[in-house]
Tab-separated table of C-alpha atoms in Angstrom:
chain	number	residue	atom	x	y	z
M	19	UNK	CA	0.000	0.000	0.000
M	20	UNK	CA	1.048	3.315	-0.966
M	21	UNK	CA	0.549	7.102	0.572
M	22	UNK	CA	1.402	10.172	-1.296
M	23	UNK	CA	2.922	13.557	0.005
M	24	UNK	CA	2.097	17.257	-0.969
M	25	UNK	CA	4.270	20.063	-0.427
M	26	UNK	CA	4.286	23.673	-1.950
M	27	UNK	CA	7.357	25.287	-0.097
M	28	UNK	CA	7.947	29.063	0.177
M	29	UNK	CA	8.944	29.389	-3.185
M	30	UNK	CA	5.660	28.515	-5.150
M	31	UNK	CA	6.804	27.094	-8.258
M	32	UNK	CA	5.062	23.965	-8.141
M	33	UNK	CA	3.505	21.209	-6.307
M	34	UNK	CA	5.903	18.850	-4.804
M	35	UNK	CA	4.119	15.000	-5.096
M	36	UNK	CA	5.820	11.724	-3.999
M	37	UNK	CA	3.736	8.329	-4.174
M	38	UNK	CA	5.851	6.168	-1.481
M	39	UNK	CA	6.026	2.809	-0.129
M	40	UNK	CA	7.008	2.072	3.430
M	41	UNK	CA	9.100	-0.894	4.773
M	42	UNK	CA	11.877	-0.432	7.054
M	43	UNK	CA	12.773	3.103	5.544
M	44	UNK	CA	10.417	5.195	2.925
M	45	UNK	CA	10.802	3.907	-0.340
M	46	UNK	CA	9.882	6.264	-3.272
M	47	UNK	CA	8.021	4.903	-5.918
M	48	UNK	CA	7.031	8.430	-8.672
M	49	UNK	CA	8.034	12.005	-7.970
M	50	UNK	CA	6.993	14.614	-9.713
M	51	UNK	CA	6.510	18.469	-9.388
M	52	UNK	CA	3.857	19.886	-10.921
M	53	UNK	CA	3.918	23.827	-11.789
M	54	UNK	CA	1.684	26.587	-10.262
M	55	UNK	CA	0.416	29.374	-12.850
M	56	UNK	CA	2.284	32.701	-12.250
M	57	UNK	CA	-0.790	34.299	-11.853
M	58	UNK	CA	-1.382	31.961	-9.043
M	59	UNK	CA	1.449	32.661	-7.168
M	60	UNK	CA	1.329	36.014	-7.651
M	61	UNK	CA	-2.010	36.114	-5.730
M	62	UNK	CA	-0.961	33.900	-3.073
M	63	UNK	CA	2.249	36.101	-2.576
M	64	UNK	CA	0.337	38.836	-2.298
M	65	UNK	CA	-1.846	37.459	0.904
M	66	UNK	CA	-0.943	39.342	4.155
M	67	UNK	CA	-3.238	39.765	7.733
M	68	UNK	CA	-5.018	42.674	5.929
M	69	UNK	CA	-6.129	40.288	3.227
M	70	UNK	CA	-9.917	40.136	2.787
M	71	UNK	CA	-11.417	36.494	3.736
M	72	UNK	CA	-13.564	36.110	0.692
M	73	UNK	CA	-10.275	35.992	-1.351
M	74	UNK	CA	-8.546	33.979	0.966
M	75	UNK	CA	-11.681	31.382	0.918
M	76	UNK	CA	-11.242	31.668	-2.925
M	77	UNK	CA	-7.615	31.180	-3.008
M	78	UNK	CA	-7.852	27.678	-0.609
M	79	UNK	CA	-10.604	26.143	-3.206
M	80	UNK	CA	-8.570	26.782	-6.365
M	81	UNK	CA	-5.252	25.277	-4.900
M	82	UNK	CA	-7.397	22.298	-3.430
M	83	UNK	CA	-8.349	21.478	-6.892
M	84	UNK	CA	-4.921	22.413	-7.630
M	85	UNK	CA	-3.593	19.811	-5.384
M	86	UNK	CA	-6.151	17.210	-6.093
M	87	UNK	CA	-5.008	17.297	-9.723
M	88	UNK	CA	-1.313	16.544	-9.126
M	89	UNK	CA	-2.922	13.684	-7.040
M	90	UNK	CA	-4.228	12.182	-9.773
M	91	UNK	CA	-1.944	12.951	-12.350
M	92	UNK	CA	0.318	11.277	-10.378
M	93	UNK	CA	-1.789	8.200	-9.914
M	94	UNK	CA	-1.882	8.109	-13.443
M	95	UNK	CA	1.241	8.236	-15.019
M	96	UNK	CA	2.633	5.683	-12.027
M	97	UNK	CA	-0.368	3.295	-13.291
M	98	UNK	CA	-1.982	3.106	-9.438
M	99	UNK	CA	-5.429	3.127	-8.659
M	100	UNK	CA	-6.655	5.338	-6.020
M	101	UNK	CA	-7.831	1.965	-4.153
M	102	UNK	CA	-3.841	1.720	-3.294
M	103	UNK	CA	-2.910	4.732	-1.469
M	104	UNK	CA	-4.057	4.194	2.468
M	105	UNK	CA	-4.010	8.295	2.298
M	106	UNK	CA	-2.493	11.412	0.824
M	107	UNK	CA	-0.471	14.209	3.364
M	108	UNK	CA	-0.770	17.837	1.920
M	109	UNK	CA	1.141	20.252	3.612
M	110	UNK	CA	-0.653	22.823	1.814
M	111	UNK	CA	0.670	26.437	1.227
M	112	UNK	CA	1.608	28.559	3.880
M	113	UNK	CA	0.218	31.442	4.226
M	114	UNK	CA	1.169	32.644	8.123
M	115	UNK	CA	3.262	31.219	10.163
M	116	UNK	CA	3.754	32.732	13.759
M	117	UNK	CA	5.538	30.772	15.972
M	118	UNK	CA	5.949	32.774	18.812
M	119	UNK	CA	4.132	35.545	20.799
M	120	UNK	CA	0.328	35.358	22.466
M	121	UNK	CA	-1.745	33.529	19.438
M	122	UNK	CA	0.416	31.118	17.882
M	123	UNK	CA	-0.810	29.428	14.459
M	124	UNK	CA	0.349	28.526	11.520
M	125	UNK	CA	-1.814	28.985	8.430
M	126	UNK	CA	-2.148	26.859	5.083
M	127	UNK	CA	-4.411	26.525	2.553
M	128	UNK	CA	-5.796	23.917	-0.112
M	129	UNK	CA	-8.913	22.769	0.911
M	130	UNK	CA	-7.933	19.012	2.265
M	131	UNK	CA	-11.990	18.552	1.615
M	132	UNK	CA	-11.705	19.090	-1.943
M	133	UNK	CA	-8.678	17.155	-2.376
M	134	UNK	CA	-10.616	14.341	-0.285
M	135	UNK	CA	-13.350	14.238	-2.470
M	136	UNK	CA	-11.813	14.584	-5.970
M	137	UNK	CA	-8.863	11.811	-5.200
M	138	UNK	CA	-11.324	9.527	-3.089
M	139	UNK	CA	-8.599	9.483	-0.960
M	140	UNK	CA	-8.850	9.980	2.579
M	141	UNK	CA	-6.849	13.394	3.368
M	142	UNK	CA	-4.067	14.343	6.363
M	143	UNK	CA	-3.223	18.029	6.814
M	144	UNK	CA	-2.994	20.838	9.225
M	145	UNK	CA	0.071	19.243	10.449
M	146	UNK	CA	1.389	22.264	12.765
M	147	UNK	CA	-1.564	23.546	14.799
M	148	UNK	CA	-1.812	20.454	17.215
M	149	UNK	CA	2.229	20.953	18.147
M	150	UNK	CA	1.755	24.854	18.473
M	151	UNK	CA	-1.559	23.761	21.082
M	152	UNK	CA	1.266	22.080	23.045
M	153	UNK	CA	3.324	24.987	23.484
M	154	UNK	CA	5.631	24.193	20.324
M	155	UNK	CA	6.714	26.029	17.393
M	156	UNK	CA	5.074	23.650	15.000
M	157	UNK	CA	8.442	23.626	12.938
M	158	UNK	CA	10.503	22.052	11.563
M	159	UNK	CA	8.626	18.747	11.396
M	160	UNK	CA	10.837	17.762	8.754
M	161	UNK	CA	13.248	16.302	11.524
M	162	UNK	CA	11.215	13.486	12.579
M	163	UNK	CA	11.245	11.652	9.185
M	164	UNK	CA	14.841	12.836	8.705
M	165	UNK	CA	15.785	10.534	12.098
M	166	UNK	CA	13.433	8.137	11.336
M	167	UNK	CA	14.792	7.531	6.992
M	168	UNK	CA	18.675	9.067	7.428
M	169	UNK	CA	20.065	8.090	11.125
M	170	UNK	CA	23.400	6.125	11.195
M	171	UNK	CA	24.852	4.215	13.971
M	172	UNK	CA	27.955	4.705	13.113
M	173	UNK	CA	28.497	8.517	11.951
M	174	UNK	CA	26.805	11.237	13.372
M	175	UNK	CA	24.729	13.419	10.508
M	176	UNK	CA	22.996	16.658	9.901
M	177	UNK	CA	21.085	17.118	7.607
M	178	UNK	CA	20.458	20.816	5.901
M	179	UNK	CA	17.250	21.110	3.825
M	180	UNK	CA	17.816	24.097	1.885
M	181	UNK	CA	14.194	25.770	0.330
M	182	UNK	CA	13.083	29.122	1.060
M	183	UNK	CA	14.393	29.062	4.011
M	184	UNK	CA	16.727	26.648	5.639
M	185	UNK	CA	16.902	24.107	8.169
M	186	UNK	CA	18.883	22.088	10.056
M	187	UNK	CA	18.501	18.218	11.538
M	188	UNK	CA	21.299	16.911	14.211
M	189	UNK	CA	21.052	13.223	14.129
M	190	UNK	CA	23.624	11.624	17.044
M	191	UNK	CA	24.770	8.105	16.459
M	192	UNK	CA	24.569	7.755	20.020
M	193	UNK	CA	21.101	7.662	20.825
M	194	UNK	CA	21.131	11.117	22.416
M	195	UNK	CA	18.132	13.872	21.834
M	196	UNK	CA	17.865	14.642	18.226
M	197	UNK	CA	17.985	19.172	17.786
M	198	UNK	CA	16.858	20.688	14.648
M	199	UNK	CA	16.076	24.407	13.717
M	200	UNK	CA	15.320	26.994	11.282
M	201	UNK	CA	18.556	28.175	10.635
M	202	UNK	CA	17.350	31.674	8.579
M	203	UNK	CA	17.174	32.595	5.114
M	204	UNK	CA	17.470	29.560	2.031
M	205	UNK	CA	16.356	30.290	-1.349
M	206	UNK	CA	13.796	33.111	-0.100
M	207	UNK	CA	15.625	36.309	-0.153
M	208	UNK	CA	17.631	35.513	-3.168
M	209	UNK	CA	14.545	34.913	-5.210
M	210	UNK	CA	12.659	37.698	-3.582
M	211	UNK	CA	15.320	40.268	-5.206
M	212	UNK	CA	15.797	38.849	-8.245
M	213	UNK	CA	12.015	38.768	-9.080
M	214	UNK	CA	12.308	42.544	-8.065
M	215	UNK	CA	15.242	43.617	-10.001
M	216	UNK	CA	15.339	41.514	-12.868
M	217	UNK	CA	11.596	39.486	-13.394
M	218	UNK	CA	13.151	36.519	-13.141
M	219	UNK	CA	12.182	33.698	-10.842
M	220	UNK	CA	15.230	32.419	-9.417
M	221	UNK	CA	19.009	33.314	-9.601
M	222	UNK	CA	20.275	29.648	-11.658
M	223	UNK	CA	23.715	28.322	-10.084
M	224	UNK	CA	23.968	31.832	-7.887
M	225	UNK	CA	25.129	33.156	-11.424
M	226	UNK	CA	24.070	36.847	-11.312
M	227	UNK	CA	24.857	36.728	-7.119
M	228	UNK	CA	28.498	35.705	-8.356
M	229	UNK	CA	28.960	38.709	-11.382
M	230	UNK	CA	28.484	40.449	-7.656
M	231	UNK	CA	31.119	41.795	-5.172
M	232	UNK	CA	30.033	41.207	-2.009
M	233	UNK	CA	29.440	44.410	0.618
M	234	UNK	CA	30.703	43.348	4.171
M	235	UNK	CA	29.130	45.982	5.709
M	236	UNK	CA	25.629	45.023	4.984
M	237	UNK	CA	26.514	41.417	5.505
M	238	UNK	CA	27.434	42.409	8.745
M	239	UNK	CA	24.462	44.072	9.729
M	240	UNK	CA	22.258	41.031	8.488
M	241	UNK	CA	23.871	38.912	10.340
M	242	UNK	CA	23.188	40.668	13.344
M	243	UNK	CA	19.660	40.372	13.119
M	244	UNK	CA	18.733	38.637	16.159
M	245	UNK	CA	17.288	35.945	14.844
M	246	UNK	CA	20.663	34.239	14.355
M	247	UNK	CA	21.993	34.222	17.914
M	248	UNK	CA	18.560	32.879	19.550
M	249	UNK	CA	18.772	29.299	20.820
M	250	UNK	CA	17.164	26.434	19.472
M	251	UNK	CA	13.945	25.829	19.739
M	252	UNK	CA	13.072	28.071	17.066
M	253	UNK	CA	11.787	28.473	13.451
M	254	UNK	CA	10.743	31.266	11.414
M	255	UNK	CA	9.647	32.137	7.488
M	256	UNK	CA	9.247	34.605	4.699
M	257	UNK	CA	6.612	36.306	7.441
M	258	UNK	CA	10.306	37.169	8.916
M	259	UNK	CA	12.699	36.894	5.997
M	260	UNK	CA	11.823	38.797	3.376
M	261	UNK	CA	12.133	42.694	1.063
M	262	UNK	CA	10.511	44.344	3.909
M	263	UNK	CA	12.914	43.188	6.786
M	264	UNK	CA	16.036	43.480	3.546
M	265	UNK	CA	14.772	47.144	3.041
M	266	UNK	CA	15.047	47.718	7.068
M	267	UNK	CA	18.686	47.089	6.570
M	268	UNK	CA	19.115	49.108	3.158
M	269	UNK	CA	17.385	52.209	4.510
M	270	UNK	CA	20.365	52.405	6.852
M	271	UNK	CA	23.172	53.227	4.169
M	272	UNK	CA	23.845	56.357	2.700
M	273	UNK	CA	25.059	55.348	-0.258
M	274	UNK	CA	22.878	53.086	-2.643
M	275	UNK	CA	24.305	49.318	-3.149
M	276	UNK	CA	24.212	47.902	-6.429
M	277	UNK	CA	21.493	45.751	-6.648
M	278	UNK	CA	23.588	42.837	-8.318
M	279	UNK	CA	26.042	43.521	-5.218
M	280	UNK	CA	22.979	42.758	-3.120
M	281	UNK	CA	22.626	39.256	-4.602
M	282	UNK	CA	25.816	38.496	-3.680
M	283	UNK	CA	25.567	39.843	-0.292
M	284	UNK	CA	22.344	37.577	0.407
M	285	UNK	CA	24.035	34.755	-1.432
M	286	UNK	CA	26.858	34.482	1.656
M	287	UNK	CA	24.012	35.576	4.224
M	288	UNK	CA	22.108	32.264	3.641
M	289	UNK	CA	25.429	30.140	3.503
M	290	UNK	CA	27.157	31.907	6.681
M	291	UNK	CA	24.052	31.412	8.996
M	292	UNK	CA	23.835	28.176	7.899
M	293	UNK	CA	27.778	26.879	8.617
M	294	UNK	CA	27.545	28.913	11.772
M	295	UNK	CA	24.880	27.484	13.265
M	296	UNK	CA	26.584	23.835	12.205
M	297	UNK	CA	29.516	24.591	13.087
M	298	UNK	CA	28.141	25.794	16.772
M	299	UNK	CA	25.533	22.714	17.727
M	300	UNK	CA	27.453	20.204	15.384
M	301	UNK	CA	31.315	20.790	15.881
M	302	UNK	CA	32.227	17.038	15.884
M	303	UNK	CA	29.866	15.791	13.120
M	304	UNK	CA	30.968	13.731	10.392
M	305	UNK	CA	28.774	14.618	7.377
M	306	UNK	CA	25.911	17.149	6.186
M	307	UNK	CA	23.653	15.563	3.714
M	308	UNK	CA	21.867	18.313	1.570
M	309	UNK	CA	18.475	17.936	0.605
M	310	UNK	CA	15.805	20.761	-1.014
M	311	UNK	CA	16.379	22.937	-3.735
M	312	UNK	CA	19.167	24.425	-2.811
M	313	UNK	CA	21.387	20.914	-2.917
M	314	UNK	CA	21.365	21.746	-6.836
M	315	UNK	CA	23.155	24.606	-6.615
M	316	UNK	CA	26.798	24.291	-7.371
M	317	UNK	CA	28.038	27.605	-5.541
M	318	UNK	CA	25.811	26.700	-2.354
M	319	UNK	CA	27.971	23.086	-2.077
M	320	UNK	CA	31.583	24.731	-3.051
M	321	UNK	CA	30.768	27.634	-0.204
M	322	UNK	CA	29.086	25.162	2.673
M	323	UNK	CA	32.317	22.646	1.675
M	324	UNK	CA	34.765	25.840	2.119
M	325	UNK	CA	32.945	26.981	5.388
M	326	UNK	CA	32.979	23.242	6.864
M	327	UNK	CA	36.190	22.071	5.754
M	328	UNK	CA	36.091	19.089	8.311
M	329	UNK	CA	32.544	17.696	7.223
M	330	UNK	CA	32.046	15.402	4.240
M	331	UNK	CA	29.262	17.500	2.325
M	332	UNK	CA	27.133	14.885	0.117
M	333	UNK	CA	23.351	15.022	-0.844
M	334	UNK	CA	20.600	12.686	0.263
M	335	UNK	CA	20.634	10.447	-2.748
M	336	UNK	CA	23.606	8.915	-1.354
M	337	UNK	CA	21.643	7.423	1.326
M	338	UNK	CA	18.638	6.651	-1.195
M	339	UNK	CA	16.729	9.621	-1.476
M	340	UNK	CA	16.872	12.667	-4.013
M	341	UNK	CA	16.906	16.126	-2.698
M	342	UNK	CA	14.197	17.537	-4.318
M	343	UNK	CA	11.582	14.744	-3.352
M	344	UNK	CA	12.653	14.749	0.387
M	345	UNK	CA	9.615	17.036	1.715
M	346	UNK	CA	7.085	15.861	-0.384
M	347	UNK	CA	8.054	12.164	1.068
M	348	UNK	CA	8.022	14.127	4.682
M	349	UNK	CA	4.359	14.175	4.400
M	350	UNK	CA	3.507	10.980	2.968
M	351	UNK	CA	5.230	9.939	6.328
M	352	UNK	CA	3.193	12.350	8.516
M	353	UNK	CA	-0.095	10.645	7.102
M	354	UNK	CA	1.207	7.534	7.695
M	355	UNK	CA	2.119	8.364	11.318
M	356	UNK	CA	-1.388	10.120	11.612
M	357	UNK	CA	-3.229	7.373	9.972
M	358	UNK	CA	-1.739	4.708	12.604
M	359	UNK	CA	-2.082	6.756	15.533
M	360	UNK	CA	1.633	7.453	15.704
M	361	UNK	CA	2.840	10.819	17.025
M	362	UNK	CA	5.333	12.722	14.765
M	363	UNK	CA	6.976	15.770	16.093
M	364	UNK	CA	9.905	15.605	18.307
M	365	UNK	CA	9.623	18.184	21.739
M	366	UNK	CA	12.983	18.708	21.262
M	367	UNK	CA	13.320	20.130	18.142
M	368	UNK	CA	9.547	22.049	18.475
M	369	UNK	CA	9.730	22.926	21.709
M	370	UNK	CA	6.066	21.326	22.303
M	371	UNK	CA	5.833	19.734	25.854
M	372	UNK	CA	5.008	16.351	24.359
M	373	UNK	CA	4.909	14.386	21.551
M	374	UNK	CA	1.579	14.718	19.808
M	375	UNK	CA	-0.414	13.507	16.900
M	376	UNK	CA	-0.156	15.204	13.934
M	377	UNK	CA	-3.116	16.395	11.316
M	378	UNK	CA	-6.403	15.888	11.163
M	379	UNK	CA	-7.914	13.220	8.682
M	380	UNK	CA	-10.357	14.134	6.260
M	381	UNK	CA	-12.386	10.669	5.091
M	382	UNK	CA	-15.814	10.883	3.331
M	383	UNK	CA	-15.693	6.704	3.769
């Protein structure tokens, strides 16, 4: 029997979708990502706590749909009737994530009714609220799949899931508490300017962000942001990260910064927070295994292998699964953890004062 994961990270260029098989470790059997409409993700970017409900409400239906077709597009082209898959996880797409203060939540949408009743496939989402009712941060869940598929007994791991934004997963070889955090900015920021400067939707291989010099000054000041010094746990998003909280920064300087100087600067933002905060919870590690979008980019492995010269740096598809698919396979493990009354966050790494169910199931059987 099968279940299928859903993810559509920070970014919003497609639906991640991963039909999977579980045995001892997940075992994938079709990835595929399917792409969301510019004018989609345009609308969705453009969401914020002043947003009126009725296009919110409009928003979840269409990406339901949305969702429930990669479903069965899937199903199709991997030749598997619905009658296989015990149930699909769908992250959804975030739309608010607040981790801290008064009224913790953590919004997505994509109606998991809609995606219920087109698939015929009973439905797991809302996978953060339950942890952030225990007092957690409701991220990164990622870590709990990443001990159960990657842990060694013989080398201790971490493993750095660069999307949007990044995160990091300690996994001991000696049985000790597993850590894992948002580390700060991924992909986010970087795409976020270059949209804004030059239309495009992602700097490829960091090439434009390496035609840049970088300005240490500015780097500087980013760096002192105080998200990077808090302690673990913690977690955080484009809510945070993003051309308001850059512009903060920028306002500051006197003289302008070229924008392609920018890049650059962001470029070694994202890879600096990440090898610091390695290098300070994970000093005697063995190995980082890269996973996400950002384990394509050639510049991001030469920089983290520069910055943590006494790590192996490899990608996940050494140890069986390809970057890219890794979150979408995350939530085909939440539903399966959901579905047999498993719990599925880890208190440590959340922050939640126990370990908890995750989701809520959405059957019409």
């Amino acid at each position: 029997m099968y279940y299928i994961g859903l993810m559509s990270g920070t970014s919003m260029d497609a639906i991640d979708a991963a039909l999977v098989e579980f045995d001892s470790k997940a075992k994938l059997k079709l990835y595929r990502e399917y792409p969301i409409d510019n004018s989609l993700r345009h609308q969705v970017r453009l969401i914020n706590e002043k947003s009126d409900l009725g296009s919110i409400a409009d928003l979840d239906h269409e990406l339901g749909y949305l969702f429930a077709n990669a479903v069965n597009n899937l199903l199709r082209e991997a030749n598997i009737s619905s009658d296989a898959v015990v149930a699909i996880g769908s992250h959804g797409q975030t739309i608010l994530h607040r981790p801290d203060g008064t009224h913790k939540t953590s919004i997505q949408i994509s109606d998991p009714n809609i995606i219920c009743a087109k698939t015929g496939i009973t439905t797991v989402a809302d996978f953060r609220r339950m942890d952030m009712a225990f007092g957690g941060q409701g991220a990164p869940l990622a870590s709990a799949f990443h001990q159960y598929q990657f842990q060694q007994n013989d080398k201790s791991l971490v493993t750095l899931n660069i999307g949007g934004i990044a995160n990091i997963t300690l996994l001991p070889n000696d049985g000790s508490k597993v850590i894992g955090f948002d580390t700060g900015p991924g992909n986010g920021l970087l795409d976020d300017w270059i949209q804004l400067n030059k239309n495009e939707e992602y700097d490829k291989d960091s090439i434009w962000a390496q035609s840049g010099a970088v300005n240490n000054e500015l780097l500087e000041q980013l760096l002192s942001d105080k998200y990077f010094s808090m302690p673990a746990p913690k977690s955080t998003g484009r809510e945070y990260f993003n051309l308001e909280w850059l512009n903060n920064f920028l306002s500051k300087h006197t003289t302008d910064i070229k924008p392609v100087d920018i890049q650059a600067t962001l470029l070694h933002l994202s890879i600096i927070s990440i090898c610091d905060a390695i290098k300070e919870v994970a000093p005697e590690y063995n190995e980082v295994l890269l996973c996400g979008g950002g384990a394509y980019n050639p510049v991001f492995i030469t920089l983290i292998q520069s910055l943590l010269a006494d790590m192996k740096v490899t990608t996940t598809t050494e140890y069986g699964l390809t970057p890219d698919c890794i979150e979408a396979v995350t939530f085909a493990w939440l539903a399966k953890q959901r579905m047999e009354n498993k719990s599925a966050n880890l208190p440590d790494v959340t922050g939640a004062t126990r370990a908890v169910l995750l989701g809520g199931i959405y059957s019409s059987k």
